[in-house]
Coordinates of C-alpha atoms in Angstrom, one line a residue:
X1 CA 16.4 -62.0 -132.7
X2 CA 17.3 -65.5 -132.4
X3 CA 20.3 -66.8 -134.0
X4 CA 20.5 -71.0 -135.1
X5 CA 22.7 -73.0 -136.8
X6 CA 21.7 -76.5 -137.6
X7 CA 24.0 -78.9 -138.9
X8 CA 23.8 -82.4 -139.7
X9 CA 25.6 -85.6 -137.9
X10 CA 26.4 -87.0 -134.6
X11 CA 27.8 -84.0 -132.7
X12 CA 31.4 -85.5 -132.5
X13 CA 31.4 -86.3 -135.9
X14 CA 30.3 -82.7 -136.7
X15 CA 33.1 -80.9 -134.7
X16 CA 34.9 -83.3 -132.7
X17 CA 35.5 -82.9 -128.7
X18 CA 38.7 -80.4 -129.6
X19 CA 36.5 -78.4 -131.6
X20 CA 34.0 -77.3 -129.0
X21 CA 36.0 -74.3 -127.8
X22 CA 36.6 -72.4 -131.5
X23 CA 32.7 -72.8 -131.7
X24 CA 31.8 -70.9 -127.9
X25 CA 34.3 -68.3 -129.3
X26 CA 32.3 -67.7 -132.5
X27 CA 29.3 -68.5 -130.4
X28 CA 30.4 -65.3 -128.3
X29 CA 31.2 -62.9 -131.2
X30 CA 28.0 -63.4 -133.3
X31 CA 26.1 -63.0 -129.5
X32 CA 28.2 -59.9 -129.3
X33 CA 26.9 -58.7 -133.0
X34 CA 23.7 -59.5 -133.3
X35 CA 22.5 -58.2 -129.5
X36 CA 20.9 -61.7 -128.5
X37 CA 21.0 -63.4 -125.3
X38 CA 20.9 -66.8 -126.8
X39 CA 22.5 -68.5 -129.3
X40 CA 21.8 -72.2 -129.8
X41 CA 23.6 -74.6 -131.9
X42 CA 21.2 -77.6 -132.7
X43 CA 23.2 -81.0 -133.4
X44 CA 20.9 -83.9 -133.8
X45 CA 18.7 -81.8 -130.8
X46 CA 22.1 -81.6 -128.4
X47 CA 22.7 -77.9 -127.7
X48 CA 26.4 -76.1 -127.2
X49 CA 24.5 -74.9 -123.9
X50 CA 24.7 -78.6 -123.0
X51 CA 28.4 -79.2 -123.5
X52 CA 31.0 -79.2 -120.7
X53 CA 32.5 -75.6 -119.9
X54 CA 35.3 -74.6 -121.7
X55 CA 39.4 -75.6 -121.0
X56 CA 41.0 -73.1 -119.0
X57 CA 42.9 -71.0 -120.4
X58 CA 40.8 -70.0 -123.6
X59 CA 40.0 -66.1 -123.8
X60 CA 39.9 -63.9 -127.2
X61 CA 43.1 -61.7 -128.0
X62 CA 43.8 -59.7 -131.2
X63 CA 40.8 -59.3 -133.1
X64 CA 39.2 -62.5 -131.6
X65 CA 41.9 -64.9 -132.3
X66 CA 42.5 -67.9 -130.2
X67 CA 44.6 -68.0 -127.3
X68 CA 44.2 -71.8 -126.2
X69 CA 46.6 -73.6 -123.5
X70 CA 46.4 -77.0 -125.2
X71 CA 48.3 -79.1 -127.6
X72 CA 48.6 -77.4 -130.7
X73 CA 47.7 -80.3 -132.8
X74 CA 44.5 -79.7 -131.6
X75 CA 44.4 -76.5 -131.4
X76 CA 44.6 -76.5 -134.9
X77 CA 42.0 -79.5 -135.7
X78 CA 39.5 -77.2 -133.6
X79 CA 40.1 -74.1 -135.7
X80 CA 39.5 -76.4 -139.0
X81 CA 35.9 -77.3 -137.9
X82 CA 35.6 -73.8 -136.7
X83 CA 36.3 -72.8 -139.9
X84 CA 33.8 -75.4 -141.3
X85 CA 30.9 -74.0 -139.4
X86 CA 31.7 -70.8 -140.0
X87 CA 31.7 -71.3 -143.7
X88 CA 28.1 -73.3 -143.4
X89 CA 26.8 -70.4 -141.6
X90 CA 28.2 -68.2 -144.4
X91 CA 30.5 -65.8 -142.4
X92 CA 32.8 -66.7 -144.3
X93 CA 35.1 -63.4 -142.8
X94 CA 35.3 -65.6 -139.4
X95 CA 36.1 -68.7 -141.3
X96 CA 39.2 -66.8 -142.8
X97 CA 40.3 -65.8 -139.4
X98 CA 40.1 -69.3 -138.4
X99 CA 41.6 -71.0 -141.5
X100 CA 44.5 -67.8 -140.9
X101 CA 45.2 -69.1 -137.4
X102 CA 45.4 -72.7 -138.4
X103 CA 47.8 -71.9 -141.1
X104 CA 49.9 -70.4 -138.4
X105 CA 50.6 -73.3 -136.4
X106 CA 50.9 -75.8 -140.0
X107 CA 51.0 -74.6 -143.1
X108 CA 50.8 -78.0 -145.3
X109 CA 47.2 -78.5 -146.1
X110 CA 45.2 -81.6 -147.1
X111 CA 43.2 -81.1 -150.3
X112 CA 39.7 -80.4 -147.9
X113 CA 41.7 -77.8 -146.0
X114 CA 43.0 -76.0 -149.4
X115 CA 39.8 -76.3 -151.2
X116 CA 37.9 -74.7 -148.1
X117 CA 40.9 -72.0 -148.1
X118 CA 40.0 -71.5 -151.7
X119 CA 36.0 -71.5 -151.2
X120 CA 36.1 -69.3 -147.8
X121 CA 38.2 -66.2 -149.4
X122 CA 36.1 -66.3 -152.9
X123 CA 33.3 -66.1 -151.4
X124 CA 34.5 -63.3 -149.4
X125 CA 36.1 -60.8 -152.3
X126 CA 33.3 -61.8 -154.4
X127 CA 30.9 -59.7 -152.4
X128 CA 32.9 -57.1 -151.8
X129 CA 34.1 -57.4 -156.0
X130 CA 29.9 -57.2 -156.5
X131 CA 29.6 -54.1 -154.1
X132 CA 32.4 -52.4 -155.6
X133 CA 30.6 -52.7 -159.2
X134 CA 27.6 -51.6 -157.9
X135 CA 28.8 -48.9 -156.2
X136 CA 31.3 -47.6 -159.4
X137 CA 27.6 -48.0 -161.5
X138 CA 26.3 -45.2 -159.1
X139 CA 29.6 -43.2 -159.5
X140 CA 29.1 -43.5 -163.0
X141 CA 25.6 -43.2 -163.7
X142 CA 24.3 -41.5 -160.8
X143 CA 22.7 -37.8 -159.3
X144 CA 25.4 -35.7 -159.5
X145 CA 24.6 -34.0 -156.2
X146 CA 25.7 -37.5 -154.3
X147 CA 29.0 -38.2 -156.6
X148 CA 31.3 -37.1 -153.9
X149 CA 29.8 -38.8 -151.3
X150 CA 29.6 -42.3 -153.2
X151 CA 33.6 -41.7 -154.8
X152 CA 34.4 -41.7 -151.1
X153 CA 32.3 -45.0 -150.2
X154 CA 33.4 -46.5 -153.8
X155 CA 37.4 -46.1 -152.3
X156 CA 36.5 -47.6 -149.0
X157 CA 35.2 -50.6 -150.5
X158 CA 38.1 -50.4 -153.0
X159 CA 40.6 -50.4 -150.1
X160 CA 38.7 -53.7 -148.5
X161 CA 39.3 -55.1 -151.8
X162 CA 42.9 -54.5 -152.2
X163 CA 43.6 -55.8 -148.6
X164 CA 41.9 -59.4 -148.6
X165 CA 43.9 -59.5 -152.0
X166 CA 47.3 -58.6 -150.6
X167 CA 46.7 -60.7 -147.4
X168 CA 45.5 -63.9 -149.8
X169 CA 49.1 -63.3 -152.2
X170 CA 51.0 -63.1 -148.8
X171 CA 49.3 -66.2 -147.4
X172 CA 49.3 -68.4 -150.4
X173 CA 53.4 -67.2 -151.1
X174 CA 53.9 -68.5 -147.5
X175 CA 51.7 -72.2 -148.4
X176 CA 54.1 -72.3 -151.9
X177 CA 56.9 -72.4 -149.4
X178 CA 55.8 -75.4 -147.6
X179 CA 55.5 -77.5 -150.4
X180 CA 57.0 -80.4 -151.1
X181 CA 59.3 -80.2 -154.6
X182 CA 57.4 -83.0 -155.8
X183 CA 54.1 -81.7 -155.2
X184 CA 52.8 -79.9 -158.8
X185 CA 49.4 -79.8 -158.5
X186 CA 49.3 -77.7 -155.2
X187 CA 51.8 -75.7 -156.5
X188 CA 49.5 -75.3 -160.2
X189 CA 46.8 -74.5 -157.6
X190 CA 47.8 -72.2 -155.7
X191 CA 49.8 -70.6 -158.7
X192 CA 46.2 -70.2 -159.9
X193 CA 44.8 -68.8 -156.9
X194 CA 47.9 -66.2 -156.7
X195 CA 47.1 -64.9 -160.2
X196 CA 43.2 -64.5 -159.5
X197 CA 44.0 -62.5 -156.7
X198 CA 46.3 -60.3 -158.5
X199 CA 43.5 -59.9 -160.7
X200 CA 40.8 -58.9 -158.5
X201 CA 43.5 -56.5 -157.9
X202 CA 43.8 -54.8 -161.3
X203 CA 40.6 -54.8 -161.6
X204 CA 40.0 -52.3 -158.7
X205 CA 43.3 -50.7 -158.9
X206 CA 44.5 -51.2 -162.3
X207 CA 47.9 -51.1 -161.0
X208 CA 50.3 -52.2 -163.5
X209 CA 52.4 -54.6 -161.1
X210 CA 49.4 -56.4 -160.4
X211 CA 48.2 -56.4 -164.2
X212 CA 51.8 -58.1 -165.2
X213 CA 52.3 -60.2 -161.6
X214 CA 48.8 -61.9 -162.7
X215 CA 49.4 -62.2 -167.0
X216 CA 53.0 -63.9 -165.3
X217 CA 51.2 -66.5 -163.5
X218 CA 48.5 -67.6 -165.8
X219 CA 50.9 -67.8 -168.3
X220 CA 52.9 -70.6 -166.2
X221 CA 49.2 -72.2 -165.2
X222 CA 48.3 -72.8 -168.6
X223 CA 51.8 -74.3 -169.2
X224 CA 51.3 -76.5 -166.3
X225 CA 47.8 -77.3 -166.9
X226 CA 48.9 -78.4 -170.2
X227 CA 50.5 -82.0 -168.5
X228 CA 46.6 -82.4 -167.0
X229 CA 43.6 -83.8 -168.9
X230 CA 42.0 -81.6 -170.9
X231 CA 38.6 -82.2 -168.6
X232 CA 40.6 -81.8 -165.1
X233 CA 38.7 -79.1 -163.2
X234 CA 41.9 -77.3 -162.3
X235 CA 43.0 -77.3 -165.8
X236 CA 39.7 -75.8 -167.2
X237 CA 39.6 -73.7 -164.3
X238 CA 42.7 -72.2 -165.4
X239 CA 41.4 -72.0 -168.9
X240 CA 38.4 -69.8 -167.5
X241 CA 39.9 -67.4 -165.4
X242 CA 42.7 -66.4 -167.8
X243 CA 40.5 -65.9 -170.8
X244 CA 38.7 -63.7 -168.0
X245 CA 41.6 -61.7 -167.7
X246 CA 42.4 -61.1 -171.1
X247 CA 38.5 -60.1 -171.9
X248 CA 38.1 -57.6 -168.5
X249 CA 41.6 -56.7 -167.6
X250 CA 43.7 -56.6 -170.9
X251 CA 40.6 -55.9 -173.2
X252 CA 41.8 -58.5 -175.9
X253 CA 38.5 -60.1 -176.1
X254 CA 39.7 -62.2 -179.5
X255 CA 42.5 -64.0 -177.1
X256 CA 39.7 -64.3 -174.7
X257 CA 37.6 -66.1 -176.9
X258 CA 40.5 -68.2 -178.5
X259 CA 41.5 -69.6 -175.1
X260 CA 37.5 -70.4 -173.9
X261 CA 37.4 -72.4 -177.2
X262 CA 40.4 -74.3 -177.0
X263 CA 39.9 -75.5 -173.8
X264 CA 36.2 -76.3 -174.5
X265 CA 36.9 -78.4 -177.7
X266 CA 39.2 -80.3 -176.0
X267 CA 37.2 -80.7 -173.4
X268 CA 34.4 -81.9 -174.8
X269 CA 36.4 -84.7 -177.0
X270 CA 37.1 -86.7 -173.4
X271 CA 34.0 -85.9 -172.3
X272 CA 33.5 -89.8 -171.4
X273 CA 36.8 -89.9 -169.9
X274 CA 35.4 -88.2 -166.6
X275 CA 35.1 -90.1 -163.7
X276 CA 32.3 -89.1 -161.1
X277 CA 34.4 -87.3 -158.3
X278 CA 35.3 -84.2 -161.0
X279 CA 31.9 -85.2 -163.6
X280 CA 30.2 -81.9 -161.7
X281 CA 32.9 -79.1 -161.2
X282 CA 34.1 -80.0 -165.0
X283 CA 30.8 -80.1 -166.4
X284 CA 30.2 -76.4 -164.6
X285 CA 32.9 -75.0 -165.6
X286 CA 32.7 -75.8 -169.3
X287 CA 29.1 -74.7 -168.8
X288 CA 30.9 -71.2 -168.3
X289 CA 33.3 -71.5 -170.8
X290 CA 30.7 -71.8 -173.4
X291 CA 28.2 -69.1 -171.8
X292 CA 31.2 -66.7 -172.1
X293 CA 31.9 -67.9 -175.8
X294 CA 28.5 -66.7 -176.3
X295 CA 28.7 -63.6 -174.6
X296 CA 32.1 -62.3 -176.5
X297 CA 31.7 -63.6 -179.5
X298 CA 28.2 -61.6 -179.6
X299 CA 30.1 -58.1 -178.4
X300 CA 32.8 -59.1 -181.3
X301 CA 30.3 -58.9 -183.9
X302 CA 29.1 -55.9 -182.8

């Protein structure tokens, strides 16, 4: 079959002269995958097969990371559009290996490059999180004749779990250090991000350390969420996710349901306050808030 990406903007704009090379290499791997002989990445009708050949110097090494003979500066501007079409195209596994490499050569993100951090590993537990609950309902519920064969498959997909949470905890840890002392939202954030991922975790695993390492961590994000409006998206964010872990992980639905609340009802008084940039992700995420309120207050009563 034929394999296109289309993606809007003047071809520079869109990935940038530095950027060609990262996209021939990811070009090259999903040519290698999907058995095609041509791959053609439309940009306002110019095709890669148009561009100028590659630098010298640029081959695939370990895994298909980047071994480029070039300034590293944009080295790593090339692996950040990389990472961007990557993510369009929804493979969001190559846009981590890109985002990974780029970390390597500079570690202090802007907020695009942390928010597409954040999206681009999500996206990729979250699929293996769904298959893993998918496959546990089988385990559970299934023909008994298959149970050992779908155990087996449910602690593969358990293991993939447990590694892109480990690797995310170890990456973000490293980003923490880099920060400047001044910087708390980044540090809130990826505080955040550390304790979600301890979480997914648990919830696979329900190791202990992991149980404590994330109840830790959301306890010091609400504190610092507490200095943000109450209708910041990071601060409700926070709100969600630990309320989350007290209702799936700890089983204390009534805490759960305390912390949705509060969060919502303060909310919702400075609902007028929000300007248009966070109007959306706030909106959304109190949206959720009050769908989960629903939700647990209904298993309460039962």
């Amino acid at each position: 079959m034929d394999v296109v990406a289309v993606l809007p903007g003047n071809i520079e704009t869109v990935i940038g002269i530095d950027a060609k090379d990262t996209v021939r290499i990811l070009r090259a791997k999903i040519e290698r995958e999907c058995h095609v002989s041509c791959f053609d990445m439309c940009f306002n009708g110019k095709k890669l097969t148009d561009l100028n050949e590659p630098l010298s110097g640029l081959g695939l090494v370990d895994g298909d990371r980047i071994n480029l003979e070039y300034d590293s500066v944009l080295r790593r501007k090339g692996l950040i559009q990389g990472a961007k079409i990557a993510d369009n195209a929804e493979r969001y596994e190559d846009a981590m290996v890109f985002l990974q490499e780029a970390i390597r050569i500079d570690p202090k993100l802007n907020r695009m490059e942390r928010d597409m951090l954040s999206t681009t590993f999500r996206q990729t537990v979250s699929r293996k999180r769904d298959a893993w609950k998918m496959v546990k309902n089988e385990v559970e519920n299934g023909a008994n004749d298959a149970r050992a064969f779908i155990t087996e498959y449910l602690g593969k997909i358990e293991n993939e779990v447990k590694t892109i949470c480990c690797e995310v905890i170890e990456l973000v840890t490293e980003l923490e250090n880099h920060l400047e002392p001044t910087n708390s939202i980044d540090s809130l954030f990826y505080k955040k991000m550390k304790a979600d991922y301890h979480r997914y975790h648990a919830e696979v695993s329900k190791d202990q350390g992991h149980i404590d390492a994330a109840r830790t961590l959301y306890t010091e994000g609400l504190a610092g969420a507490a200095a943000l409006r109450p209708t910041d998206p990071l601060a409700l964010g926070i709100a969600l996710n630990v309320s989350v872990f007290h209702n799936d992980i700890l089983g204390d639905t009534t805490e759960a349901i305390r912390i949705s609340k509060e969060s919502f009802d303060n909310a919702i008084c400075q609902l007028d306050t929000l300007d248009d940039e966070n109007y959306k992700d706030a909106t959304l995420i109190m949206q959720l808030l009050r769908d989960n309120i629903t939700l647990w207050s209904h298993d309460v009563e039962e």
